């Protein structure tokens, strides 16, 4: 019996060892399968909103010098209506179509603006929910249904009107200097982008605002025609005429010996030197030819005359243009003559 008792334990031990071996095999197989699953599993998909992070908005727009027009639309704070400023290269010269095609000094400034737009990247995705647009300030200003949160839309075109870039700039991002919310008008996604440009819509920032292009020492003579026009009777009230002449640096009245008060003349010369253009209004078609008595001039209509009168300018019976607050004639040593007529105060 003792021998049988000792012999009964061997099969149990062999069974335990077999079970342990089987367990280890299963565990090993499981580890191998897990490793194979990790190695062969597809990589986690990149969220759609991160797929284009860091990319340029307009990858085909790389040369700022191909830009031929810039249009900026924003909301006029006084009226709440969209206001459009545009500068373009037309018929061989730079003009501002939104300001009656006034000549612009814009080539370099437009190229710098275009270069700044090219540098803008889709830095950080923020939202693709239209409900967030107003809070981010990226509502298209052309959108007439939403009255809040409208941004500044900047459109750059090339030759033939080809679209180069079109973006809506929203609010500055708090805590991130130099960053704004930006989106394309035809896309839903809004990005936080570094923006290094300041796009001005001030007319005087796109022109040479110096009206007379002279310095005080250029002026040789000033004729002051002091008169006013009675707007009801159209009669002219002539109050006087003074001619100031500069002879060898000394200012006299009428070329005589009477000296002019130095402070008065200095103030007048400083004012002439500092005259700056801040806005323009169109003249009636043909008014220049009419005043110069050139052939082929376009006859002035009643609407033209009313347009002039609303600004304080009147045509006399002799065809002379007069203004309701008098005029100055400024003559330079170089022979250039400027006639400044003073009309109504601009509202």
XYZ file of C-alpha atoms in Angstrom:
347
model
C 0.000 0.000 0.000
C 2.842 2.365 0.760
C 4.278 1.845 -2.666
C 0.943 2.454 -4.306
C 0.537 5.636 -2.271
C 3.853 6.998 -3.522
C 3.075 6.035 -7.091
C -0.298 7.839 -7.164
C 1.335 11.321 -6.962
C 3.240 11.110 -10.272
C 0.292 11.487 -12.656
C -0.949 14.540 -10.691
C 2.407 16.264 -10.972
C 2.628 15.503 -14.677
C -0.902 16.844 -15.135
C -0.051 20.060 -13.261
C 3.078 20.546 -15.344
C 1.115 19.979 -18.512
C -1.479 22.521 -17.455
C 1.202 25.082 -16.579
C 2.948 24.502 -19.901
C -0.340 24.894 -21.726
C -1.071 28.115 -19.817
C 2.352 29.517 -20.711
C 1.809 28.601 -24.355
C -1.576 30.290 -24.370
C -0.097 33.366 -22.701
C 2.736 33.450 -25.188
C 0.374 33.099 -28.097
C -1.776 35.870 -26.679
C 1.243 38.176 -26.363
C 2.330 37.382 -29.921
C -1.181 37.993 -31.234
C -1.363 41.269 -29.324
C 1.954 42.407 -30.779
C 0.834 41.397 -34.257
C -2.394 43.310 -33.772
C -0.483 46.422 -32.702
C 2.007 46.159 -35.557
C -0.536 45.451 -38.266
C -3.380 47.712 -37.068
C -3.983 50.863 -39.187
C -2.786 54.151 -37.690
C -5.355 56.330 -35.926
C -7.048 58.600 -38.427
C -6.201 62.323 -38.282
C -9.309 64.422 -37.554
C -10.490 66.334 -40.595
C -10.108 69.629 -38.822
C -6.393 68.985 -38.271
C -5.604 67.679 -41.729
C -4.738 71.097 -43.184
C -3.275 72.686 -40.058
C -0.268 74.819 -40.949
C -1.161 74.908 -44.653
C -1.480 78.086 -46.692
C -4.981 79.297 -47.484
C -4.056 79.861 -51.126
C -1.089 77.648 -52.064
C -1.124 78.771 -55.708
C -0.737 82.437 -54.712
C 3.006 82.823 -54.147
C 4.058 85.986 -56.005
C 2.721 89.227 -54.458
C 3.660 91.208 -57.563
C 0.937 89.557 -59.665
C -1.775 91.280 -57.611
C -3.558 94.003 -59.569
C -6.454 94.880 -57.256
C -7.389 94.929 -53.609
C -10.934 95.221 -52.297
C -11.755 95.640 -48.623
C -15.335 95.393 -47.383
C -16.218 96.285 -43.825
C -19.119 97.722 -41.896
C -19.487 101.482 -41.656
C -19.934 102.059 -37.928
C -21.975 105.213 -38.528
C -24.543 103.652 -40.860
C -24.229 99.914 -40.195
C -24.056 99.307 -43.945
C -21.181 97.603 -45.834
C -18.481 100.008 -47.000
C -16.179 99.038 -49.876
C -12.692 100.380 -50.497
C -10.930 99.322 -53.695
C -7.609 100.065 -55.361
C -6.792 98.675 -58.819
C -4.451 98.899 -61.785
C -6.574 100.077 -64.704
C -5.641 101.465 -68.114
C -1.971 101.653 -67.235
C -2.276 103.434 -63.890
C -3.213 102.785 -60.269
C -6.555 104.263 -59.277
C -9.069 104.032 -56.445
C -12.389 103.028 -58.064
C -14.266 103.395 -54.792
C -13.201 107.059 -54.745
C -14.054 108.146 -58.286
C -10.882 106.618 -59.820
C -8.595 109.053 -58.045
C -4.914 108.319 -58.879
C -3.322 106.083 -56.271
C 0.239 105.547 -55.128
C -0.444 101.869 -54.536
C 1.916 99.467 -56.304
C 4.362 98.944 -53.428
C 1.685 99.057 -50.738
C -0.477 96.497 -52.536
C 2.505 94.174 -53.026
C 3.301 94.410 -49.299
C -0.308 93.669 -48.411
C -0.384 90.710 -50.813
C 2.839 89.357 -49.331
C 1.288 89.549 -45.865
C -1.772 87.612 -47.038
C 0.443 84.941 -48.638
C 2.174 84.385 -45.282
C -1.077 83.681 -43.414
C -1.384 79.986 -42.508
C -4.164 77.848 -41.026
C -2.463 77.816 -37.633
C -5.098 76.530 -35.185
C -8.541 75.161 -36.000
C -11.197 76.789 -33.816
C -14.668 76.001 -35.127
C -16.768 74.951 -38.086
C -20.052 75.901 -36.426
C -21.833 78.787 -38.118
C -23.361 79.694 -34.762
C -19.874 80.665 -33.521
C -19.188 83.164 -36.318
C -20.654 86.209 -34.588
C -18.685 85.622 -31.377
C -15.463 85.216 -33.395
C -16.235 88.232 -35.610
C -15.968 86.345 -38.898
C -19.448 86.923 -40.316
C -19.154 87.968 -43.967
C -19.828 91.749 -44.067
C -21.840 91.159 -47.246
C -24.260 89.053 -45.183
C -27.384 91.158 -44.865
C -29.189 88.853 -42.438
C -26.698 88.935 -39.556
C -26.054 92.384 -38.131
C -23.494 91.496 -35.461
C -20.065 89.939 -35.579
C -19.319 90.965 -39.140
C -15.622 91.053 -39.986
C -13.401 92.653 -42.617
C -13.377 90.881 -45.979
C -10.219 91.253 -48.069
C -10.196 90.167 -51.715
C -7.087 90.232 -53.915
C -7.286 89.657 -57.650
C -4.774 89.324 -60.455
C -4.761 90.007 -64.166
C -8.147 89.650 -65.793
C -9.878 89.638 -62.416
C -8.559 86.179 -61.468
C -9.153 85.452 -57.783
C -5.908 85.166 -55.819
C -7.085 85.422 -52.210
C -10.333 86.019 -50.344
C -10.483 86.061 -46.532
C -12.693 87.337 -43.720
C -10.688 88.705 -40.780
C -12.372 88.554 -37.390
C -11.571 89.592 -33.845
C -8.145 89.706 -32.285
C -7.534 86.707 -30.025
C -7.232 87.581 -26.370
C -3.913 86.552 -24.888
C -2.324 85.905 -28.284
C -0.918 89.167 -29.660
C -0.800 89.249 -33.448
C -3.426 86.505 -33.878
C -6.900 86.882 -35.358
C -9.777 84.607 -36.240
C -9.768 84.043 -40.019
C -11.872 82.071 -42.470
C -12.530 81.848 -46.190
C -15.994 83.115 -47.155
C -16.840 79.858 -48.933
C -15.602 77.624 -46.091
C -17.091 76.867 -42.680
C -13.850 76.385 -40.768
C -12.458 79.200 -38.642
C -8.778 79.331 -37.736
C -6.639 81.266 -35.313
C -3.969 82.802 -37.547
C -0.971 85.026 -37.119
C -1.694 88.179 -39.134
C 1.176 90.603 -39.737
C -0.615 93.079 -41.974
C -2.688 96.153 -41.225
C -4.944 96.752 -44.195
C -5.953 100.394 -44.219
C -9.143 101.608 -45.852
C -8.301 105.264 -45.260
C -8.260 107.023 -48.602
C -5.318 109.228 -47.661
C -3.151 106.186 -46.860
C -3.227 105.101 -50.529
C -2.420 108.433 -52.188
C 0.140 111.186 -51.969
C -1.943 113.521 -49.778
C 0.242 116.607 -50.223
C -2.081 118.843 -52.257
C 0.267 121.514 -53.616
C 3.633 119.738 -53.468
C 5.455 122.881 -52.430
C 7.460 124.339 -49.572
C 7.225 127.807 -48.100
C 10.304 128.994 -49.968
C 8.723 128.028 -53.328
C 6.009 130.682 -53.092
C 6.666 133.908 -54.998
C 3.247 135.587 -54.945
C -0.188 135.174 -53.378
C -3.315 136.850 -54.776
C -6.163 137.023 -52.278
C -9.590 137.533 -53.880
C -11.917 138.124 -50.970
C -15.538 137.808 -52.008
C -18.686 135.856 -51.294
C -21.769 134.873 -53.276
C -25.306 135.579 -52.154
C -26.837 132.159 -52.724
C -30.339 133.584 -52.993
C -29.707 136.396 -55.494
C -26.451 134.954 -56.971
C -24.884 138.390 -56.644
C -21.169 138.723 -55.840
C -20.075 140.691 -52.800
C -16.484 141.725 -53.533
C -14.786 142.726 -50.316
C -11.314 143.355 -51.651
C -8.200 142.082 -53.379
C -4.653 141.933 -52.059
C -1.476 140.900 -53.883
C 1.434 139.701 -51.733
C 4.843 139.462 -53.387
C 8.079 137.879 -52.280
C 11.052 139.906 -53.419
C 14.457 138.647 -52.315
C 12.893 137.016 -49.266
C 10.947 140.087 -48.191
C 7.145 140.044 -48.456
C 5.390 143.239 -49.485
C 1.884 144.249 -50.510
C 1.434 144.900 -54.217
C 5.160 145.012 -54.854
C 5.430 148.343 -53.048
C 7.343 149.248 -49.948
C 4.678 148.224 -47.448
C 5.965 145.255 -45.512
C 3.705 142.367 -44.518
C 3.493 141.254 -40.896
C 5.922 138.342 -40.710
C 3.747 136.247 -38.378
C 0.720 136.581 -40.677
C 2.594 135.587 -43.818
C 4.378 132.718 -42.046
C 1.053 131.322 -40.876
C -0.363 131.555 -44.409
C 2.679 129.895 -45.970
C 2.649 127.132 -43.348
C -1.012 126.472 -44.083
C -0.368 126.224 -47.823
C 2.541 123.852 -47.199
C 0.471 121.628 -44.903
C -2.696 121.271 -47.009
C -3.565 117.566 -47.127
C -6.147 115.677 -49.180
C -8.567 113.647 -47.045
C -11.285 112.965 -49.622
C -12.437 113.707 -53.166
C -15.686 114.408 -54.987
C -16.191 114.123 -58.759
C -16.427 117.193 -60.950
C -19.213 117.300 -63.526
C -18.080 115.825 -66.818
C -16.718 118.516 -69.110
C -16.276 121.249 -66.487
C -12.517 121.471 -67.083
C -12.961 121.800 -70.855
C -15.671 124.402 -70.319
C -13.481 126.517 -68.043
C -10.549 126.272 -70.456
C -12.893 127.138 -73.338
C -11.676 124.088 -75.236
C -13.539 122.769 -78.233
C -15.427 119.550 -77.785
C -16.358 120.273 -74.198
C -19.417 118.515 -72.831
C -22.241 121.005 -72.150
C -23.121 121.318 -68.485
C -26.605 120.170 -67.555
C -28.849 121.578 -64.854
C -27.909 118.568 -62.728
C -24.214 119.467 -63.155
C -24.867 123.058 -62.088
C -26.851 121.923 -59.055
C -24.039 119.528 -58.118
C -21.539 122.393 -58.218
C -23.807 124.713 -56.272
C -24.333 122.130 -53.534
C -20.575 122.316 -52.956
C -20.466 126.117 -53.030
C -19.338 126.719 -56.628
C -21.149 128.786 -59.247
C -20.672 129.671 -62.906
C -20.929 133.371 -63.675
C -22.679 134.677 -66.774
C -19.254 134.980 -68.365
C -18.580 131.281 -67.707
C -16.161 131.907 -64.848
C -16.188 129.466 -61.939
C -16.560 131.246 -58.604
C -16.838 130.024 -55.027
C -18.909 131.321 -52.185
C -15.933 131.900 -49.872
C -13.402 133.513 -52.195
C -10.156 132.225 -53.655
C -6.371 132.299 -53.526
C -3.988 132.291 -56.471
C -0.547 130.981 -55.491
C 2.391 131.524 -57.846
C 5.755 129.801 -57.403
C 9.241 130.859 -58.424
C 9.174 127.964 -60.899
C 6.198 129.393 -62.767
C 3.518 127.021 -61.425
C 0.177 128.663 -60.631
C -2.378 127.169 -58.227
C -5.934 128.457 -57.944
C -7.649 127.489 -54.700
C -11.395 128.108 -54.549
C -13.138 127.724 -51.212
C -16.659 126.342 -51.270
C -19.019 124.892 -48.686
C -17.834 123.240 -45.493
C -17.726 119.458 -46.001
C -20.244 117.578 -43.888
